[in-house]
Short mmCIF file of C-alpha atoms in Angstrom, two decimals:
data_model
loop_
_atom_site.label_atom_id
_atom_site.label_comp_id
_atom_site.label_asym_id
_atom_site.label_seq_id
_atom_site.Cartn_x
_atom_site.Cartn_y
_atom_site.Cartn_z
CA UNK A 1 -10.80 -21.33 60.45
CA UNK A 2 -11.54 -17.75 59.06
CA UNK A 3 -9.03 -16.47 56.40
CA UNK A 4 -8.48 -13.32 58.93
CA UNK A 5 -7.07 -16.07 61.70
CA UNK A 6 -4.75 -17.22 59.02
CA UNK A 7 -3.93 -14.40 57.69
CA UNK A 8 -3.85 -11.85 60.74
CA UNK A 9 -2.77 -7.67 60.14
CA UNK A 10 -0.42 -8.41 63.20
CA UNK A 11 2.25 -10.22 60.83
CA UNK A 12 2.97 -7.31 58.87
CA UNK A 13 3.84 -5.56 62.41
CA UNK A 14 6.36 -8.44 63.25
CA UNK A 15 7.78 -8.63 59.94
CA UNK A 16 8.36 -5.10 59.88
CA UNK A 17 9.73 -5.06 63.53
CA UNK A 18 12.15 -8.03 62.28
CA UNK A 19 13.27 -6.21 59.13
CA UNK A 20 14.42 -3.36 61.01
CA UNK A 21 16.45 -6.17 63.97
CA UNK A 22 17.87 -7.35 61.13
CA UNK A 23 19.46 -4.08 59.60
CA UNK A 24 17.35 -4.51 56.34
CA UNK A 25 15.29 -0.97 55.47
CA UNK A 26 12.94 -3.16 53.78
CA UNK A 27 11.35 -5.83 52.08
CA UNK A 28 10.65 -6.88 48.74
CA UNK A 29 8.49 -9.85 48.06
CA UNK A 30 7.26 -11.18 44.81
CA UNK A 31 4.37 -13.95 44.45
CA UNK A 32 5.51 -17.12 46.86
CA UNK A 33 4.47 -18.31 50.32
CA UNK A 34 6.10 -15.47 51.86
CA UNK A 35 3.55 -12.80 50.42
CA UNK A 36 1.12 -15.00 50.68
CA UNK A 37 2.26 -15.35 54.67
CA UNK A 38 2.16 -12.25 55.13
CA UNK A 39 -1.10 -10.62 53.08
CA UNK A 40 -3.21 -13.20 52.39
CA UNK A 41 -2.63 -12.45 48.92
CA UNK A 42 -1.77 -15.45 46.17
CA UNK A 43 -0.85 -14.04 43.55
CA UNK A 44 0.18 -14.89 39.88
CA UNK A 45 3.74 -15.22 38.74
CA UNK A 46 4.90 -14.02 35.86
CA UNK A 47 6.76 -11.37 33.97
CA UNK A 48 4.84 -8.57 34.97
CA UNK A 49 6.12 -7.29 38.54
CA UNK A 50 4.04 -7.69 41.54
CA UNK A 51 5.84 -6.63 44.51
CA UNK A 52 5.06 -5.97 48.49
CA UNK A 53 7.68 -3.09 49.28
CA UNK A 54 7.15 -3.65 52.84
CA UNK A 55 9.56 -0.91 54.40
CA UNK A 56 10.55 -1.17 58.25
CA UNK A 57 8.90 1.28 59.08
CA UNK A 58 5.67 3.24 57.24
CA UNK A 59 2.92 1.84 54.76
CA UNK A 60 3.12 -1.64 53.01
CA UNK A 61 2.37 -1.29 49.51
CA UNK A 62 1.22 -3.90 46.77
CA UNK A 63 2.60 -2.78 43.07
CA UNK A 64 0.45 -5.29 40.50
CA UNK A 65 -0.28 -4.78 37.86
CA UNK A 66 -3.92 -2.91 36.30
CA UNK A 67 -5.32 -6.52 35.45
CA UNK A 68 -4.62 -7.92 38.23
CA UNK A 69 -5.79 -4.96 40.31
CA UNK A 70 -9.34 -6.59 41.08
CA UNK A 71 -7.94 -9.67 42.40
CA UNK A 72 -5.55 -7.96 44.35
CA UNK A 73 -8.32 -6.02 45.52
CA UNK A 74 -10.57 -8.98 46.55
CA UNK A 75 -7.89 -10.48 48.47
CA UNK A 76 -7.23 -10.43 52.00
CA UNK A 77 -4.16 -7.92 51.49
CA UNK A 78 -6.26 -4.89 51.96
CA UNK A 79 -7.51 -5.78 55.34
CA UNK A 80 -4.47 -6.22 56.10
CA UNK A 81 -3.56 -2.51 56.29
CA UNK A 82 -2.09 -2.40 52.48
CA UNK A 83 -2.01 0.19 49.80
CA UNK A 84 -2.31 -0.57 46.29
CA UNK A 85 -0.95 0.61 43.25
CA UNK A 86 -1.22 -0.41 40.12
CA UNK A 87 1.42 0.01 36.90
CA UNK A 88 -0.15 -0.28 33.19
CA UNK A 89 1.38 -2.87 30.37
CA UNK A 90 4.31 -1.11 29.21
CA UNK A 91 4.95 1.15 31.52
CA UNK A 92 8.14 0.62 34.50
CA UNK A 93 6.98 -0.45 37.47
CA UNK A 94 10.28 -0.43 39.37
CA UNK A 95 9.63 3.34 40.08
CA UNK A 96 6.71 2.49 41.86
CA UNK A 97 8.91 0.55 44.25
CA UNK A 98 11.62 3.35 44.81
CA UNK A 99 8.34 5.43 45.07
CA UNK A 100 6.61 2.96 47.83
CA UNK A 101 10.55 2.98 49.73
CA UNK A 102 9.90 7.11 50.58
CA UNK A 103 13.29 7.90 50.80
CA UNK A 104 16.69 6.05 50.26
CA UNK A 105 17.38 2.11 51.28
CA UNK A 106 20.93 0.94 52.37
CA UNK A 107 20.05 -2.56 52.41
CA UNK A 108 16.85 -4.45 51.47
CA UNK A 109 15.83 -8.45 51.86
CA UNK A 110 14.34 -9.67 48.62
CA UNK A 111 12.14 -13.16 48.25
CA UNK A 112 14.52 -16.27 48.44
CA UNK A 113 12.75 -17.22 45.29
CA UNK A 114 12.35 -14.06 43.32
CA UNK A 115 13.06 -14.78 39.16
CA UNK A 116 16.39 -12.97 38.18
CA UNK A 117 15.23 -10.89 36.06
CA UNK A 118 13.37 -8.86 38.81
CA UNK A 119 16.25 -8.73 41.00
CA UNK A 120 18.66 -7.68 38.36
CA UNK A 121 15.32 -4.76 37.71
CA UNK A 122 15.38 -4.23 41.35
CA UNK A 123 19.29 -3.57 41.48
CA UNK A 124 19.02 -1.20 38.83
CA UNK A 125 16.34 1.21 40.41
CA UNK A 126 18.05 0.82 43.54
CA UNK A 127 21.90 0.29 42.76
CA UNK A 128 22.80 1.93 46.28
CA UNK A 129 21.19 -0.80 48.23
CA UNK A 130 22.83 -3.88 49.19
CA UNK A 131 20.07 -7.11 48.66
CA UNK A 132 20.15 -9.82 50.84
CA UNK A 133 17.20 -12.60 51.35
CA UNK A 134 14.12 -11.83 53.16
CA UNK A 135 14.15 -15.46 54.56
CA UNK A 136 16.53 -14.20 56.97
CA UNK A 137 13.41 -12.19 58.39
CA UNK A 138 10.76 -14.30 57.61
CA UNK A 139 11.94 -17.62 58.57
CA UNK A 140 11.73 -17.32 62.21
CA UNK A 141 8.57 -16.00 62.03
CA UNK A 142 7.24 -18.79 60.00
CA UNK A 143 8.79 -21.65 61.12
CA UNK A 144 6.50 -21.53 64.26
CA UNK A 145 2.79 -22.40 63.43
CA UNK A 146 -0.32 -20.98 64.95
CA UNK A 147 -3.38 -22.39 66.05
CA UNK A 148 -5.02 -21.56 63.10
CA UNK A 149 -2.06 -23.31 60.98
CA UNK A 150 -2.10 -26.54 62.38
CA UNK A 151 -5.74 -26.53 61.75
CA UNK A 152 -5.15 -25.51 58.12
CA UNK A 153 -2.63 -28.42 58.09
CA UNK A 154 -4.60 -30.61 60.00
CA UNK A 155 -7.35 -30.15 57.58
CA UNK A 156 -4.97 -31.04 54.49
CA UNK A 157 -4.29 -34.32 56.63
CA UNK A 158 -7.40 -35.17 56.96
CA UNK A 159 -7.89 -34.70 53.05
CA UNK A 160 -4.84 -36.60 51.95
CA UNK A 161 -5.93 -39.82 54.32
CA UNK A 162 -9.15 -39.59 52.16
CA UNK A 163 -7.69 -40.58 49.29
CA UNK A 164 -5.09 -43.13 51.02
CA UNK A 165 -8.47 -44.65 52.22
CA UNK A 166 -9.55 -45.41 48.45
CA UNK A 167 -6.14 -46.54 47.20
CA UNK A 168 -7.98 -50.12 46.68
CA UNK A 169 -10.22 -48.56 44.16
CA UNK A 170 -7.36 -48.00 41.48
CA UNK A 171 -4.02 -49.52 42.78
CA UNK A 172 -4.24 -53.38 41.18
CA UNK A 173 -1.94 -55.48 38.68
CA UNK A 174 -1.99 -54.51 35.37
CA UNK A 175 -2.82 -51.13 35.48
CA UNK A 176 0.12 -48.87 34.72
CA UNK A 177 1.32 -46.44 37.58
CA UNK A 178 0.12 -43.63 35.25
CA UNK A 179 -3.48 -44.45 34.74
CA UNK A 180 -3.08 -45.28 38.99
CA UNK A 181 -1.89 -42.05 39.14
CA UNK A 182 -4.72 -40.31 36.97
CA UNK A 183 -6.99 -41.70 39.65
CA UNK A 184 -5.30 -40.24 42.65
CA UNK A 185 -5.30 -37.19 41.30
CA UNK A 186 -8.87 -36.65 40.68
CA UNK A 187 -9.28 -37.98 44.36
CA UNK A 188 -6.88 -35.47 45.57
CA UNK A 189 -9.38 -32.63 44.35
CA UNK A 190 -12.50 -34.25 45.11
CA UNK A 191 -10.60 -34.23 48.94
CA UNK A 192 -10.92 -30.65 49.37
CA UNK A 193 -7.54 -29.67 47.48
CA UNK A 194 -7.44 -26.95 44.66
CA UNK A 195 -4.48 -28.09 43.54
CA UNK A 196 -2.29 -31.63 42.81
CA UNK A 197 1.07 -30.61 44.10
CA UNK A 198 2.50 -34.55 42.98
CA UNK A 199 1.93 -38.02 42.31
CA UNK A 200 4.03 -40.64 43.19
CA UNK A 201 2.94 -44.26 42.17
CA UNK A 202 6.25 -46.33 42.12
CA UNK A 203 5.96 -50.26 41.75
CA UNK A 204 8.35 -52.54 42.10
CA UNK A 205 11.84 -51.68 41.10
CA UNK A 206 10.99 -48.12 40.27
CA UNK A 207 9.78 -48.05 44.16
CA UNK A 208 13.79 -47.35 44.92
CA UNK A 209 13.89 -44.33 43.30
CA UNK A 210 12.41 -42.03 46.26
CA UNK A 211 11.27 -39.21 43.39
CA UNK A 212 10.01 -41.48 40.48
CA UNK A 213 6.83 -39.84 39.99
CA UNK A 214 4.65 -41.95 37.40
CA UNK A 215 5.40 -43.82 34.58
CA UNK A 216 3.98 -46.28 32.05
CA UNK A 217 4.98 -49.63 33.27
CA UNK A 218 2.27 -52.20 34.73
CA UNK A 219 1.98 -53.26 37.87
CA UNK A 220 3.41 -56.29 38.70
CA UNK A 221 1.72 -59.03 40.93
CA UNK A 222 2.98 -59.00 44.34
CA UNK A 223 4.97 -55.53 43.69
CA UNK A 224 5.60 -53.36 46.31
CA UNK A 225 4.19 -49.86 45.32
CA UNK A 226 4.78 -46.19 46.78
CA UNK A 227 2.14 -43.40 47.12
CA UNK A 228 3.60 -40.57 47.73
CA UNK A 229 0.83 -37.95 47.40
CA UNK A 230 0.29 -34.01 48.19
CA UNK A 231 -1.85 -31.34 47.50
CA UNK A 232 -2.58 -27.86 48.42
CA UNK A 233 -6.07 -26.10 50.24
CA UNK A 234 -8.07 -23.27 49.62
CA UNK A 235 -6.43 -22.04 52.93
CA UNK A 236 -2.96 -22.11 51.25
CA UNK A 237 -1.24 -24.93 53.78
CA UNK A 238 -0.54 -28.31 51.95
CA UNK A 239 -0.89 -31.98 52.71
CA UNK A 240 2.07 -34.95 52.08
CA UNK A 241 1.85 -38.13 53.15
CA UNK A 242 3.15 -41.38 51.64
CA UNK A 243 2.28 -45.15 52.27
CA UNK A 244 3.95 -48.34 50.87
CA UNK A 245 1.07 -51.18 49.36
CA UNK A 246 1.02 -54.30 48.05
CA UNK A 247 -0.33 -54.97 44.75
CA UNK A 248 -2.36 -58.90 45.22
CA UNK A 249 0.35 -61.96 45.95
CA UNK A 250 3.62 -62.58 47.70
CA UNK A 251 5.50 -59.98 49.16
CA UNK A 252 8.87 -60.66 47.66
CA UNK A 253 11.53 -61.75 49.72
CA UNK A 254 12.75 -59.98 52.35
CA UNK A 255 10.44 -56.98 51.67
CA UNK A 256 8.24 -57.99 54.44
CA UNK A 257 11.02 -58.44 56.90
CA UNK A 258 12.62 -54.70 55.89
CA UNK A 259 9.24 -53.17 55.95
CA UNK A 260 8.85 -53.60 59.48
CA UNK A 261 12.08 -52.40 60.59
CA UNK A 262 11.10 -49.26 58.72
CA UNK A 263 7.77 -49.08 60.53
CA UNK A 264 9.41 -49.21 63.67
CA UNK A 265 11.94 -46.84 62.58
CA UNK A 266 9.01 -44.54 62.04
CA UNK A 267 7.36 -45.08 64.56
CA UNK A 268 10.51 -43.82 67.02
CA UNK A 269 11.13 -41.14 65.39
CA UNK A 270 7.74 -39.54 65.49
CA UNK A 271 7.53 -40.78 69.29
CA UNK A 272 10.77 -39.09 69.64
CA UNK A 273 9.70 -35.19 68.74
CA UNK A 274 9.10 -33.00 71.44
CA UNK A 275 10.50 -29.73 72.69
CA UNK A 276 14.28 -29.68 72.85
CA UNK A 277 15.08 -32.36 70.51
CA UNK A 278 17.65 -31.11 67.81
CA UNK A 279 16.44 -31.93 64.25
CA UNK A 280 19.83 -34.37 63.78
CA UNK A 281 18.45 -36.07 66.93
CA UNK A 282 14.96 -36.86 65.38
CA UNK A 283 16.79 -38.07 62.39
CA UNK A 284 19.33 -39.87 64.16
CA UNK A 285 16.12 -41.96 65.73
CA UNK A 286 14.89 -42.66 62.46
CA UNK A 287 17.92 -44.15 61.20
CA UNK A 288 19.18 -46.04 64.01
CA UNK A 289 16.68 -49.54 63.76
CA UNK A 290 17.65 -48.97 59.82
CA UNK A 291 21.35 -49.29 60.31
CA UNK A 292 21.20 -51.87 62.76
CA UNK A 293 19.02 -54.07 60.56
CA UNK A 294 21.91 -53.64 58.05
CA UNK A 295 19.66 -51.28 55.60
CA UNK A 296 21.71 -48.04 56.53
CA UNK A 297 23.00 -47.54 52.78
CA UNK A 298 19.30 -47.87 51.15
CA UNK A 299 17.87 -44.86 53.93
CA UNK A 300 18.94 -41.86 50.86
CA UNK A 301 17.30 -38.98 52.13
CA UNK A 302 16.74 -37.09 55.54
CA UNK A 303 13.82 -37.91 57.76
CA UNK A 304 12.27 -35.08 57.31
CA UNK A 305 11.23 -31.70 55.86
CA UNK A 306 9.19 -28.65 57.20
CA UNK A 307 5.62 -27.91 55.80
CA UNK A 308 2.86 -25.02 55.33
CA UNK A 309 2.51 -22.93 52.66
CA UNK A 310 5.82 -24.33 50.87
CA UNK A 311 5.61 -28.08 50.51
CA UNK A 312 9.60 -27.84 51.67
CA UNK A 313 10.37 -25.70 54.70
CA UNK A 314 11.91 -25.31 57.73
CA UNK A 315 13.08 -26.80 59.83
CA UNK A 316 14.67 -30.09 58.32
CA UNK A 317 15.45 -33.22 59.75
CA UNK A 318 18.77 -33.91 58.98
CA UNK A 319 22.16 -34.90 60.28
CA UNK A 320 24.17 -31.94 61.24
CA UNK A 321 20.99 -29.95 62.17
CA UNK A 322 21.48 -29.02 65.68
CA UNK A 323 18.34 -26.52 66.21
CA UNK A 324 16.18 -27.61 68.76
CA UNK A 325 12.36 -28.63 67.99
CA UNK A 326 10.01 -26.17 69.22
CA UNK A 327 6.42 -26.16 69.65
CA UNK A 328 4.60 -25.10 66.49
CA UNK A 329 7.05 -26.34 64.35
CA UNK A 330 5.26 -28.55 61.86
CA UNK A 331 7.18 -31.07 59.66
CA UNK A 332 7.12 -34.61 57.74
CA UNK A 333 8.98 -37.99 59.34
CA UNK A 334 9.14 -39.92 56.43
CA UNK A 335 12.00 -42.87 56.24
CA UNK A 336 12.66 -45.17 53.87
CA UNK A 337 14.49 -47.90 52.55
CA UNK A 338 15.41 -48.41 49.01
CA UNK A 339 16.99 -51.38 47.51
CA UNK A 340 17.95 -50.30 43.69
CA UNK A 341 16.89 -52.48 40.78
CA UNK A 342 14.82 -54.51 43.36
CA UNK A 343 12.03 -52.62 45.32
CA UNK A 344 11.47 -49.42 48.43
CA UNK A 345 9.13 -48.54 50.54
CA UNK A 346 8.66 -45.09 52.93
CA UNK A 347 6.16 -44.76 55.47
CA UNK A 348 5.45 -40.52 55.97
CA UNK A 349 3.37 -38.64 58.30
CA UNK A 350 3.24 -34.82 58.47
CA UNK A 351 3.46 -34.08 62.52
CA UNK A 352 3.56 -31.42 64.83
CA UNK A 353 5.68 -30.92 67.97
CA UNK A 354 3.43 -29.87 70.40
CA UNK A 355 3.95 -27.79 74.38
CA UNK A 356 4.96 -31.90 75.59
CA UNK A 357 5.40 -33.84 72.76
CA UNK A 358 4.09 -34.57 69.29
CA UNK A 359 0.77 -34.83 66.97
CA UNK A 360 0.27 -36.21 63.96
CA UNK A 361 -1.49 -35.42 61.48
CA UNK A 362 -1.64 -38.15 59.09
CA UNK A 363 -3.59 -41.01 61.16
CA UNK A 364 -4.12 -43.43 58.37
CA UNK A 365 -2.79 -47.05 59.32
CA UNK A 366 1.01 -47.51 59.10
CA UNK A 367 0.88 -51.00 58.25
CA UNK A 368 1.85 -52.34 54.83
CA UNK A 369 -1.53 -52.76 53.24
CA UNK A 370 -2.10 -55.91 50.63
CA UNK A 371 -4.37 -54.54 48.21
#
C-alpha cells in the first residue's frame, strides 16, 4: 500500500469536523500515533516542542523545530495540506502555537500522552483555555481500520509468523532465554520490521509471569517456553503474536492437558468476533472452557487489546466492556493460563472483525510445538 492510502489528507477534514462536535476549538498533538495518524509524520520526542495545532476550523500547522525542519519537510505531513513553522534552539515556541490558534481558544484537546512539561507550557500560553484529551476526538476515528490498515497490519502478521517459523533455530535447552531472545530479535528486523517493540522468552516457571521479558536462566529440558514477540513496520502499524513451545522431552504434568483447554479457549473466542458482539462477550468466550476446566484463577489478564499504530489500543477485550465489535476494528485474542512457580502458556493472534465475521492475521499453527 502507498503511504498516501495510509496516510490520506481526508483525516485531517474528519478530525477537524470531530473537534468542533466535540466543543474543543482545537487540537494539540505532540509526537505519538495520533500525529502520526493523522500526518503521516513520525516524529522525534523530546524536549524541544513539536506540535500539530490543528484548529477546528482553518490551516493545520506543524511547529518543529529548525533541525528537524527537513524531516518534517520530507514527510508525508505536507501533502497533507500542512504548514510549517519552525522555532530556533532557545527561542519559545509556545507563541508559535497561540500564533497557529488565530484568535482565542475556550477549550482545546491535547495528546493523551503529551510529557507534562509541555502541557504545563501549553497552559501557560493559553491559561484561558480549558484542556481536555484529544483521544476523545481521535478515538472513534481510529478505532475503525481501513483497507489500507489491515493491509499494513496484515503485512506485520505476515512478518511476525516469519520469525515464529524459525523459533527451532534458537529455542533449545541450555541456552539462556536472553541469548534466545538476542536471536529473535535480529529475526524480527530481518522480517521487514524497523523496530523490536519486545521480547518475551519465558521458560518454565518464569512462563507464569505473562510480562517476564528475558532473563538469564537456561532452558530447562522439557520446559514449557513463551514467545511473545512484536515489532513495528516502515508503514507505522505493528505486529504481536505469541506462541507457547516445548523445549526437547516431557511435557510436564498436566501442562499438556491445560494447553489444550487453552487452545480451544482460543479458538472460540476468535470464532466468536463478528459484528455486534460486545468486547465483555468475546472475553467472556475466552474464559468460559478456562473456568470450567478449573484454570479460571491462572487466566490474569483480559483477552484482548486493540492494535495499529499503538501496540495497546482500542477497543479492549475485557469484562465490563459492553461496546459492540464493529467491522474494522482490529485487535489481539490472546488467553492464557498461568500456574505460578510452576509453568504458563498463551496462545495470541492479532484479528480483525470483518462485514460477517472475523480474520486473522496471525496464521501460524496453534498447536503446542515440541522443539
Amino acid at each position: 500500500m502507498g503511504i498516501d492510502e495510509l496516510y490520506p489528507p481526508d483525516r485531517l477534514i474528519a478530525a477537524q469536523r470531530a473537534t468542533a462536535a466535540a466543543g474543543l476549538d482545537a487540537l494539540l498533538l505532540t509526537p505519538g500515533s495520533d500525529l502520526r495518524y493523522l500526518t503521516g509524520y513520525d516524529a522525534h520526542a523530546g524536549e524541544r516542542l513539536t506540535c500539530l495545532v490543528l484548529p477546528a476550523e482553518g490551516e493545520p500547522t506543524l511547529v518543529v523545530p529548525r533541525l528537524e525542519r527537513p524531516a518534517a519537510e520530507a514527510s508525508p505531513a505536507p501533502a497533507t495540506g500542512v504548514r510549517i513553522v519552525d522555532h530556533v534552539d532557545g527561542t519559545d515556541p509556545y507563541p508559535l502555537v497561540v500564533a497557529a490558534l488565530d484568535g482565542p481558544v475556550a477549550a482545546v484537546g491535547l495528546a493523551d500522552r503529551m510529557w507534562a512539561e509541555q502541557v504545563l507550557g501549553l497552559r501557560a500560553a493559553l491559561p484561558d483555555a480549558a484542556q481536555r484529551l484529544a483521544g476523545e476526538v481521535l478515538r472513534e476515528l481510529r478505532i475503525r481500520k481501513s483497507p489500507a490498515e489491515v493491509a499494513a497490519l496484515a503485512e506485520a502478521g505476515a512478518a511476525i509468523d516469519e520469525v515464529h517459523l524459525r523459533m527451532g533455530e534458537w529455542l533449545r535447552p541450555g541456552r539462556t532465554e536472553a541469548e534466545v531472545g538476542a536471536d529473535i530479535a535480529a529475526a524480527i528486523r530481518a522480517a521487514g520490521h524497523v523496530t523490536v517493540d519486545f521480547v518475551i522468552v519465558a521458560a518454565g516457571p518464569n512462563a507464569a509471569s505473562p510480562h517476564h521479558g528475558t532473563s538469564d536462566r537456561p532452558i530447562g529440558v522439557g520446559e514449557p517456553v513463551v514467545v511473545d514477540i512484536g515489532g513495528t513496520m516502515a508503514s507505522g502499524y505493528r505486529s504481536d503474536c505469541t506462541r507457547t513451545y516445548l523445549a526437547g522431552g516431557p511435557a510436564p504434568a498436566d501442562f499438556l492437558d491445560y494447553y489444550a483447554v487453552l487452545r480451544d479457549a482460543q479458538r472460540d473466542a476468535v470464532e466468536a468476533v463478528r459484528p455486534g458482539i460486545t468486547g465483555a462477550a468475546a472475553d467472556a468466550a475466552a474464559r468460559a472452557p478456562i473456568a470450567a476446566a478449573g484454570y479460571g484463577p491462572a487466566f490474569l489478564h483480559r483477552t484482548g487489546h486493540g492494535i495499529g499504530l499503538d501496540g495497546h489500543e482500542e477497543p479492549y477485550l475485557v469484562a465490563g466492556n459492553d461496546r459492540p465489535l464493529e467491522a474494522g476494528m482490529a485487535f489481539s485474542i490472546e488467553p492464557g493460563i498461568y500456574l505460578a512457580g510452576r509453568h504458563g502458556a498463551r496462545i495470541e493472534d492479532i484479528v480483525v472483525c470483518t462485514t460477517d465475521g472475523v480474520q486473522r492475521l496471525n496464521t501460524t499453527p496453534t498447536e503446542l510445538i515440541a522443539l
